[in-house]
mmCIF file of C-alpha atoms in Angstrom:
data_model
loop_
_atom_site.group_PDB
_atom_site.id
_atom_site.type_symbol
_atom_site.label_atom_id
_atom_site.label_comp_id
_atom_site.label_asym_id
_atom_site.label_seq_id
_atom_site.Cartn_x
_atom_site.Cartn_y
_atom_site.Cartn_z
ATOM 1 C CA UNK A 1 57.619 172.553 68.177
ATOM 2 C CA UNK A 2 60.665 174.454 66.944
ATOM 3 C CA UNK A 3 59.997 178.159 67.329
ATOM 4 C CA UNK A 4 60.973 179.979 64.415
ATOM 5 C CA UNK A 5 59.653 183.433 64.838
ATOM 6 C CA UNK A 6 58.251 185.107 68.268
ATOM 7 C CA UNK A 7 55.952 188.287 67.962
ATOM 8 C CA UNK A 8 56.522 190.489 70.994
ATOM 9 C CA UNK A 9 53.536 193.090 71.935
ATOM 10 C CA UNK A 10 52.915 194.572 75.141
ATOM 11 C CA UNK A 11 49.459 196.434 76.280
ATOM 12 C CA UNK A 12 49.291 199.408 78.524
ATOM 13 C CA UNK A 13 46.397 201.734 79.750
ATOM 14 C CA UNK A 14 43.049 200.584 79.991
ATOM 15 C CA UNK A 15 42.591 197.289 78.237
ATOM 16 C CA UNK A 16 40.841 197.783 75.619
ATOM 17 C CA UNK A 17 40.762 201.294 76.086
ATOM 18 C CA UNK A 18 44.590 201.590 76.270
ATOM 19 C CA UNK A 19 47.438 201.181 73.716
ATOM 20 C CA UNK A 20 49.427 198.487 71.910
ATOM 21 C CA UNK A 21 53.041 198.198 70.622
ATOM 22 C CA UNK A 22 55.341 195.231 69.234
ATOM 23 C CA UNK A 23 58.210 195.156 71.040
ATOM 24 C CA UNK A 24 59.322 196.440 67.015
ATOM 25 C CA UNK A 25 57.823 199.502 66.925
ATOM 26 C CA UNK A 26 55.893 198.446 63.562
ATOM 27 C CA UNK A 27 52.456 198.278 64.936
ATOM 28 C CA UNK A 28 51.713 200.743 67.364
ATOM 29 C CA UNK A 29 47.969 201.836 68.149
ATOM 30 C CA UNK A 30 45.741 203.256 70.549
ATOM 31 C CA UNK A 31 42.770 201.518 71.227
ATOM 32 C CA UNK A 32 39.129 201.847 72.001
ATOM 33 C CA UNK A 33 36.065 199.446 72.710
ATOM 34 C CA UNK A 34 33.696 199.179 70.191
ATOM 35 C CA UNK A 35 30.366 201.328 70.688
ATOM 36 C CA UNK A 36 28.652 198.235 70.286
ATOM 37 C CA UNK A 37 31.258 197.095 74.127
ATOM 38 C CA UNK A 38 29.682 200.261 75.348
ATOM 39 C CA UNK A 39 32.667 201.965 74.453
ATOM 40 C CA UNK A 40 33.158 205.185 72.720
ATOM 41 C CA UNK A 41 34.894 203.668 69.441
ATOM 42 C CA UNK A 42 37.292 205.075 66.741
ATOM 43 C CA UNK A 43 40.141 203.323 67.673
ATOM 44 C CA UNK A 44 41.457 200.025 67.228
ATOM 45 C CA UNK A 45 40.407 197.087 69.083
ATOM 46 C CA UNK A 46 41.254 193.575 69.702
ATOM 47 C CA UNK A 47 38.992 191.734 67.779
ATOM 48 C CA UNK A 48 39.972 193.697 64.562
ATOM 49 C CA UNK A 49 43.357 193.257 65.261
ATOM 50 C CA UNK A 50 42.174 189.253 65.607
ATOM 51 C CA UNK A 51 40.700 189.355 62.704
ATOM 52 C CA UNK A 52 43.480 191.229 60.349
ATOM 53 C CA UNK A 53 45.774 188.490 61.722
ATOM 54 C CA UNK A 54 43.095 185.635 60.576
ATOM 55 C CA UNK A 55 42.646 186.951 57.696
ATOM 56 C CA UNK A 56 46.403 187.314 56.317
ATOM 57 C CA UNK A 57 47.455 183.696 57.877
ATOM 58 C CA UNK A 58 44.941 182.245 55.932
ATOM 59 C CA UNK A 59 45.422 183.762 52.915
ATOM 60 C CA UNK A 60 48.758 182.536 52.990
ATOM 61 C CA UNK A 61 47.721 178.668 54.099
ATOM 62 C CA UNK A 62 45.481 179.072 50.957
ATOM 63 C CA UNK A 63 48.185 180.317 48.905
ATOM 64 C CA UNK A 64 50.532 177.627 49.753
ATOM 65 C CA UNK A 65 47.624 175.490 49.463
ATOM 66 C CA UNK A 66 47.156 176.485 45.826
ATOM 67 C CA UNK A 67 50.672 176.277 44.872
ATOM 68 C CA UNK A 68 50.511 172.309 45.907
ATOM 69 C CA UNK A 69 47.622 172.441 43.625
ATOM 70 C CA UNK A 70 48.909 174.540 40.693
ATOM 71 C CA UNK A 71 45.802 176.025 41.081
ATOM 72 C CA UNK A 72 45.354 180.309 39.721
ATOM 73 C CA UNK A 73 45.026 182.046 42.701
ATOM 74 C CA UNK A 74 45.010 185.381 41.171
ATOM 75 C CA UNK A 75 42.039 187.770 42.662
ATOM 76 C CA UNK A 76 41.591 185.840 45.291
ATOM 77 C CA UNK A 77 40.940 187.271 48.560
ATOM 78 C CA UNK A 78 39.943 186.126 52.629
ATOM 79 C CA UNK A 79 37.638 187.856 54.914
ATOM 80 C CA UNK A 80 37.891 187.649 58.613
ATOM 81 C CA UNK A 81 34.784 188.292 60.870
ATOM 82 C CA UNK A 82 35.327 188.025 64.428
ATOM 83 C CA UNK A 83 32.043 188.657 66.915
ATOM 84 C CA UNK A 84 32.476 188.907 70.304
ATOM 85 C CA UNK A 85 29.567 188.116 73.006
ATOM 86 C CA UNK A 86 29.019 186.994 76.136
ATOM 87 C CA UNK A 87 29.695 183.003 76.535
ATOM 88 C CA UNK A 88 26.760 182.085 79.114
ATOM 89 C CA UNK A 89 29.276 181.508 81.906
ATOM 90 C CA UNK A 90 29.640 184.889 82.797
ATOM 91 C CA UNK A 91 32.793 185.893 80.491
ATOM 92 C CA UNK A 92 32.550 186.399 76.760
ATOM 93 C CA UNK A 93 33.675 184.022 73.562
ATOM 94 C CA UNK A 94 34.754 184.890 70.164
ATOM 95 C CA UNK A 95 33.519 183.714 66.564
ATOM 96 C CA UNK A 96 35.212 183.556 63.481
ATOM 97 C CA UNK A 97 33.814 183.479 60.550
ATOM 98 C CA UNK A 98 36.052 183.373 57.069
ATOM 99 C CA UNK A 99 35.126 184.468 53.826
ATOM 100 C CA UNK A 100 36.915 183.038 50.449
ATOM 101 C CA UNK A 101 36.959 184.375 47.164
ATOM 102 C CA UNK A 102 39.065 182.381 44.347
ATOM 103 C CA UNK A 103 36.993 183.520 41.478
ATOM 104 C CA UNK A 104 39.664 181.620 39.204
ATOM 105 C CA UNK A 105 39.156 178.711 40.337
ATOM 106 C CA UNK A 106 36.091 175.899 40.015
ATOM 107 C CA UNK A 107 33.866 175.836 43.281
ATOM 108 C CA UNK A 108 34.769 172.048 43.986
ATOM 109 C CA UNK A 109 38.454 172.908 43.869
ATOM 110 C CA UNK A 110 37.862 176.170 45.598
ATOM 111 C CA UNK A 111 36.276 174.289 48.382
ATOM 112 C CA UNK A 112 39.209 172.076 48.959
ATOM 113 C CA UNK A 113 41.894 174.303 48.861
ATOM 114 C CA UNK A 114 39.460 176.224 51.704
ATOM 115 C CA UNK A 115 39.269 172.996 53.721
ATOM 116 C CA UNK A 116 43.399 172.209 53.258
ATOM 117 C CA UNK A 117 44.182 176.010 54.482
ATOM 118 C CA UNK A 118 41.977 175.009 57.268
ATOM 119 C CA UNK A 119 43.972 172.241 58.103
ATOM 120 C CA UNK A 120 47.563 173.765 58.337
ATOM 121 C CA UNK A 121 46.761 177.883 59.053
ATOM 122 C CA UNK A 122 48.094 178.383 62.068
ATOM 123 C CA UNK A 123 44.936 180.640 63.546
ATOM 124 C CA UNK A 124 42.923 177.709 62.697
ATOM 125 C CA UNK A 125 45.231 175.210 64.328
ATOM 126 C CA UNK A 126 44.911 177.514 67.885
ATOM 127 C CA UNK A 127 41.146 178.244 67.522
ATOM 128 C CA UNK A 128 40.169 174.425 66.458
ATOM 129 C CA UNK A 129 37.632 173.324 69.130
ATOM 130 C CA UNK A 130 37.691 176.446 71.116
ATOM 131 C CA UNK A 131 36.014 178.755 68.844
ATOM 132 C CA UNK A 132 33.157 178.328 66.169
ATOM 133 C CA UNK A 133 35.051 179.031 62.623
ATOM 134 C CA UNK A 134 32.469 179.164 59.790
ATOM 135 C CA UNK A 135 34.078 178.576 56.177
ATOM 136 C CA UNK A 136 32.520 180.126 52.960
ATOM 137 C CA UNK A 137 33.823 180.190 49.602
ATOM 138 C CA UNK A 138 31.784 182.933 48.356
ATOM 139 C CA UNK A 139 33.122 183.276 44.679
ATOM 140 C CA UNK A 140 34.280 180.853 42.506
ATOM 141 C CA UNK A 141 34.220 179.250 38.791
ATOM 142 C CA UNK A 142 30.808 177.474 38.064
ATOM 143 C CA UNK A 143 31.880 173.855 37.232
#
């Protein structure tokens, strides 16, 4: 694979009680475990982080996805939800589950454009058969 962009971020502190920053400057946060971790919360953590990611790479497979299709895109929007909890091996695993609204566009269509983004998003390529990722298209045009 030809590189064509590397993100650079480095973590200090405590984990996921410490503090993150690209090697940019442009994101730079503390961070805190959820309360739900056992951790005292208002701060960032890694999972949201995961999930903003998700969310705005497969917005854009969908997009480009739609474009192919010269399907209308407009209003549409993508939901990330990432759960953590333990694995049953003794370390912890990650879901994903990603909501889709294209209320412009019929539910059939919708659908596929959902399972194309699937196919070339690059979070989906690098959680495919690691990590459960549940698809919904939650609004769409009635055929």
């Amino acid at each position: 694979m030809q590189v064509l962009y590397t993100a650079s971020a480095l973590a200090t502190g405590d984990g996921r009680d410490g503090h993150v920053r690209t090697s940019d400057g442009i994101v730079e946060l503390d961070l805190a475990a959820p309360k739900e971790l056992g951790g005292a919360g208002g701060a960032a953590n890694p999972e949201q982080l995961f999930a903003a990611g998700y969310a705005a790479c497969f917005h854009s497979a969908l997009r480009r996805a739609a474009r192919r299709a010269k399907a209308d895109v407009t209003g549409s929007v993508v939901q990330a939800e990432v759960g953590i909890g333990p694995n049953g091996s003794g370390g912890f695993g990650l879901t994903v589950a990603l909501v889709v609204d294209l209320p412009a566009v019929p539910r059939a269509a919708a659908e596929q454009l959902v399972a194309q983004a699937h196919q070339v998003c690059p979070y989906s390529n690098a959680t495919r058969g690691n990590i459960e990722v549940a698809l919904t298209v939650r609004e769409a045009l009635a055929a």
